[in-house]
PDB file of C-alpha atoms in Angstrom:
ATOM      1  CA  UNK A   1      99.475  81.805 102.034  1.00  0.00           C
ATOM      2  CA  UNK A   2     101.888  84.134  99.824  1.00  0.00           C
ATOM      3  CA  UNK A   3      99.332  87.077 100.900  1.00  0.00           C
ATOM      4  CA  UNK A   4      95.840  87.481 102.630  1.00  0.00           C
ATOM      5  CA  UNK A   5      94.737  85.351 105.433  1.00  0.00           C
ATOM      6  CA  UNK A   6      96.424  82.533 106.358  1.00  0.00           C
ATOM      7  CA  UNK A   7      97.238  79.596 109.165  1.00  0.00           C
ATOM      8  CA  UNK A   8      99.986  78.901 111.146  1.00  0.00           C
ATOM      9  CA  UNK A   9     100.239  75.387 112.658  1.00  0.00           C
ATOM     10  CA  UNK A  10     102.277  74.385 115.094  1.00  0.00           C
ATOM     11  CA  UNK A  11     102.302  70.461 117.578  1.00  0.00           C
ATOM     12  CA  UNK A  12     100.734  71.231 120.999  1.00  0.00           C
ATOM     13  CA  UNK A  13     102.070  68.613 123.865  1.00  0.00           C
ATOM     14  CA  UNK A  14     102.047  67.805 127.541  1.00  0.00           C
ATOM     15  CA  UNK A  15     105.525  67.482 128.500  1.00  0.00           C
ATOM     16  CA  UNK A  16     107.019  65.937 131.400  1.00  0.00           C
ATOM     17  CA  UNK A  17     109.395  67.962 133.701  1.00  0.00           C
ATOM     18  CA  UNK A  18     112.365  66.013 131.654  1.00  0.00           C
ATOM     19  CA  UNK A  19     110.741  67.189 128.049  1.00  0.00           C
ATOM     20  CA  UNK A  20     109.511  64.166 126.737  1.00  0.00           C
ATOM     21  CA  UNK A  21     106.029  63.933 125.691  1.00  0.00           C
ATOM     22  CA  UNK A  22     103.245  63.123 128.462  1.00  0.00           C
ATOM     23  CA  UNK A  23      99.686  62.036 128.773  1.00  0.00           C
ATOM     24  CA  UNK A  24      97.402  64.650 127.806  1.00  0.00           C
ATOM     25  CA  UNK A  25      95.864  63.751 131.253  1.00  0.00           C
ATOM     26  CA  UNK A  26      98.845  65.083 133.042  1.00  0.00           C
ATOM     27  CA  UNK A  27      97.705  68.678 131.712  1.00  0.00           C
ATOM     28  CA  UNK A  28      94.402  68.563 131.872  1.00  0.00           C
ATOM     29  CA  UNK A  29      94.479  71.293 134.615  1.00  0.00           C
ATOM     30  CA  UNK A  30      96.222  73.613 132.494  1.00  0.00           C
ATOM     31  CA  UNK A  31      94.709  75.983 129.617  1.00  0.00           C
ATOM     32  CA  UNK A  32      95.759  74.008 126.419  1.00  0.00           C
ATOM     33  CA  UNK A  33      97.525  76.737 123.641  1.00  0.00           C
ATOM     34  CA  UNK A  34      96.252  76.936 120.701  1.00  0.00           C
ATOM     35  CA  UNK A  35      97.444  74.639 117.740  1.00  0.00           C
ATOM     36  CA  UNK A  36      96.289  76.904 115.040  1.00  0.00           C
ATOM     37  CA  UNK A  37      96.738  80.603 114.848  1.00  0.00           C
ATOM     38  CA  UNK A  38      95.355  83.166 111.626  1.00  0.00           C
ATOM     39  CA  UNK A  39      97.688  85.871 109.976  1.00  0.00           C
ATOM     40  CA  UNK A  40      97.802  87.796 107.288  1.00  0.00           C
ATOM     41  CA  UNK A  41     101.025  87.847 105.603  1.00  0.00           C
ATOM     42  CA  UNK A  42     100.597  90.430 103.153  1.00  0.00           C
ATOM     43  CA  UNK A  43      97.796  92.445 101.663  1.00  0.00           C
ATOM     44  CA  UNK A  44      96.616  91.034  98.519  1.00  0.00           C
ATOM     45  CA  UNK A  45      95.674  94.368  96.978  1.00  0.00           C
ATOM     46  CA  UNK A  46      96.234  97.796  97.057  1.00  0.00           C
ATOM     47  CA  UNK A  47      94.019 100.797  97.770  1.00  0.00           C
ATOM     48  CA  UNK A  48      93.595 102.880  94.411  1.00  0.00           C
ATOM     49  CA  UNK A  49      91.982 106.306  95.206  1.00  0.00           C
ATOM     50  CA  UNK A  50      90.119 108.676  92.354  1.00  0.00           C
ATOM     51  CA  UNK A  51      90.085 112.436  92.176  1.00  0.00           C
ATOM     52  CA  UNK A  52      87.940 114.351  94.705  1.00  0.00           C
ATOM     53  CA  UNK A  53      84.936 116.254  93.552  1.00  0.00           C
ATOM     54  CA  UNK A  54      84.902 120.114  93.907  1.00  0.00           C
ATOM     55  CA  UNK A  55      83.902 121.455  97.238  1.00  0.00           C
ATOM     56  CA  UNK A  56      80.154 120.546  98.312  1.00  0.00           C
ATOM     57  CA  UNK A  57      79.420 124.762  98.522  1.00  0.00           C
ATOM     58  CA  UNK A  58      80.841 127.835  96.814  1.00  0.00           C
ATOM     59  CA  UNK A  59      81.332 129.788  99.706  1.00  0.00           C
ATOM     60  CA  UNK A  60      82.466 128.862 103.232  1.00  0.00           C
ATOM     61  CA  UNK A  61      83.142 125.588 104.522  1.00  0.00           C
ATOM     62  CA  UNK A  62      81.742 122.146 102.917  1.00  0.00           C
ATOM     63  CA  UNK A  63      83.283 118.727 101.951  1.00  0.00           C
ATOM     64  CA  UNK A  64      84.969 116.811  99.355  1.00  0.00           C
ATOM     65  CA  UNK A  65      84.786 113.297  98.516  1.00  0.00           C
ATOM     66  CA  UNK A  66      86.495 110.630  96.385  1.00  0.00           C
ATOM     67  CA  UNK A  67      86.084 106.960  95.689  1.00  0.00           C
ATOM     68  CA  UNK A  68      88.624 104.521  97.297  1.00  0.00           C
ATOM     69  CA  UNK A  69      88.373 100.815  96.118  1.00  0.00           C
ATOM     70  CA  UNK A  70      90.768  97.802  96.312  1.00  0.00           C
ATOM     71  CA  UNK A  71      92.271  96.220  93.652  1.00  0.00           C
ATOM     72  CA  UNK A  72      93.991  93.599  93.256  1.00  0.00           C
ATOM     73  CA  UNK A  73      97.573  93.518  91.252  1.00  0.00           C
ATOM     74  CA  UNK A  74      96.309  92.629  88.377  1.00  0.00           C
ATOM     75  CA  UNK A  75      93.922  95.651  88.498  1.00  0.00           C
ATOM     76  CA  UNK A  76      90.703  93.967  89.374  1.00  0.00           C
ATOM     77  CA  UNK A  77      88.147  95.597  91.720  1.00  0.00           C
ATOM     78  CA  UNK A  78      88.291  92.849  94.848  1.00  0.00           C
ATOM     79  CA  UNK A  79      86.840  93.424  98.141  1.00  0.00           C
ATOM     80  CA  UNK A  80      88.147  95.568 100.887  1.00  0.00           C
ATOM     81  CA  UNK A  81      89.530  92.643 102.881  1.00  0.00           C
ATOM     82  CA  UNK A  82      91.788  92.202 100.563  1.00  0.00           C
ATOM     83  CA  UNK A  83      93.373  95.429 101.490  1.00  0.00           C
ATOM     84  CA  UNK A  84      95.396  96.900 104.386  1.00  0.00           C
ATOM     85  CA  UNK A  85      92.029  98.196 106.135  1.00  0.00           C
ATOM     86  CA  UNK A  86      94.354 100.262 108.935  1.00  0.00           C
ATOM     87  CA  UNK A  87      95.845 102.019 105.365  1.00  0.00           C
ATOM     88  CA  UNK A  88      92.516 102.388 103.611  1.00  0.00           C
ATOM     89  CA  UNK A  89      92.464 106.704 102.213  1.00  0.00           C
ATOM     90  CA  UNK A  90      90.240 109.277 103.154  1.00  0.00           C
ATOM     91  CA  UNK A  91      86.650 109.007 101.238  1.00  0.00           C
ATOM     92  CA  UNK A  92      85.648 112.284 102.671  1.00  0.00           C
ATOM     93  CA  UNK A  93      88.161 115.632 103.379  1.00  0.00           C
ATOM     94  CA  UNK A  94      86.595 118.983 104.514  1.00  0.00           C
ATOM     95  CA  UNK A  95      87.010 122.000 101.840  1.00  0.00           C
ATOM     96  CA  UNK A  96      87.042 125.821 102.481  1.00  0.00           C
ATOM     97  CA  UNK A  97      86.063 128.016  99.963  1.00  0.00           C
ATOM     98  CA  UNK A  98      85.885 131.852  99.992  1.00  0.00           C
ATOM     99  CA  UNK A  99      83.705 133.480 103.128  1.00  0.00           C
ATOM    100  CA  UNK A 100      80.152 133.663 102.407  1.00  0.00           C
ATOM    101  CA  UNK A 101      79.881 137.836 102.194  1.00  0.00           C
ATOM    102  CA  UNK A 102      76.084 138.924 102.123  1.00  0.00           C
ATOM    103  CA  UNK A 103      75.767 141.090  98.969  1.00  0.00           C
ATOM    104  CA  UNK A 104      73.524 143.953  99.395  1.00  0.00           C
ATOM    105  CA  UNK A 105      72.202 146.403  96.953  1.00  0.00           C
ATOM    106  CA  UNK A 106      71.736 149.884  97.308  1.00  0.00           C
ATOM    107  CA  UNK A 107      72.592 153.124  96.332  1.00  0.00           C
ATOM    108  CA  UNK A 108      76.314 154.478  96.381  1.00  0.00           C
ATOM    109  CA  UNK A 109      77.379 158.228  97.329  1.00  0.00           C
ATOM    110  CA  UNK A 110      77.057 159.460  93.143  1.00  0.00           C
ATOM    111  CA  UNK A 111      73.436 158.249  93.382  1.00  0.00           C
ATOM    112  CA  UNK A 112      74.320 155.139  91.176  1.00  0.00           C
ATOM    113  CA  UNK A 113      71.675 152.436  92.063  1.00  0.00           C
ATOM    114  CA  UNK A 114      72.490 148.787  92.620  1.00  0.00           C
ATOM    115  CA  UNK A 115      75.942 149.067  92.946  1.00  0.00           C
ATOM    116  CA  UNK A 116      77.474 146.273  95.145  1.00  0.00           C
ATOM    117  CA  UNK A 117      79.451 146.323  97.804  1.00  0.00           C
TER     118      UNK A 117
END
């Protein structure tokens, strides 16, 4: 394979103590290695991320989130085994916004009413 999943193959033997081939029989008390092994070469796509939405609250601390998706390189939505899953981006990222101040009314010292502070 070029990139995704692929196979390596390699010839598993019982060999003699001189190197040449052997019976299988002569190995049958030892663990036979495997013949064929997966691997991924390269990623066949690429992780594409979209802007984050504004913070979940207006005061105080909330979240943020974005959409992530895999596409391939010809800029097709695949799935997300196509891409590098160790390298996949954030989907979620917490947000602070300004403290939450409780806002009372009342009077001030001039007798002005519902002034804020």
């Amino acid at each position: 394979a070029t990139c995704g999943k692929g196979t390596k193959e390699r010839y598993v033997s019982c060999r003699d103590l001189h190197g040449g081939v052997a019976d299988e029989s002569a190995c049958s008390h030892l663990l036979k290695p495997p013949s064929r092994n997966e691997c991924i070469v390269i990623p066949c796509g690429r992780w594409k991320t979209h802007e984050w939405t504004q913070c979940s609250v207006t005061c105080g601390q909330g979240k943020a989130t974005r959409h992530v998706s895999c596409i391939s390189y010809k800029n097709q939505i695949v799935s997300e085994s196509e891409c590098d899953l160790d390298d996949q981006p954030l989907t979620e990222q917490e947000c602070a916004m300004p403290s939450c101040t409780p806002r009372l009314h009342g009077y001030d010292r001039s007798g002005q009413n519902d002034h804020q502070f």
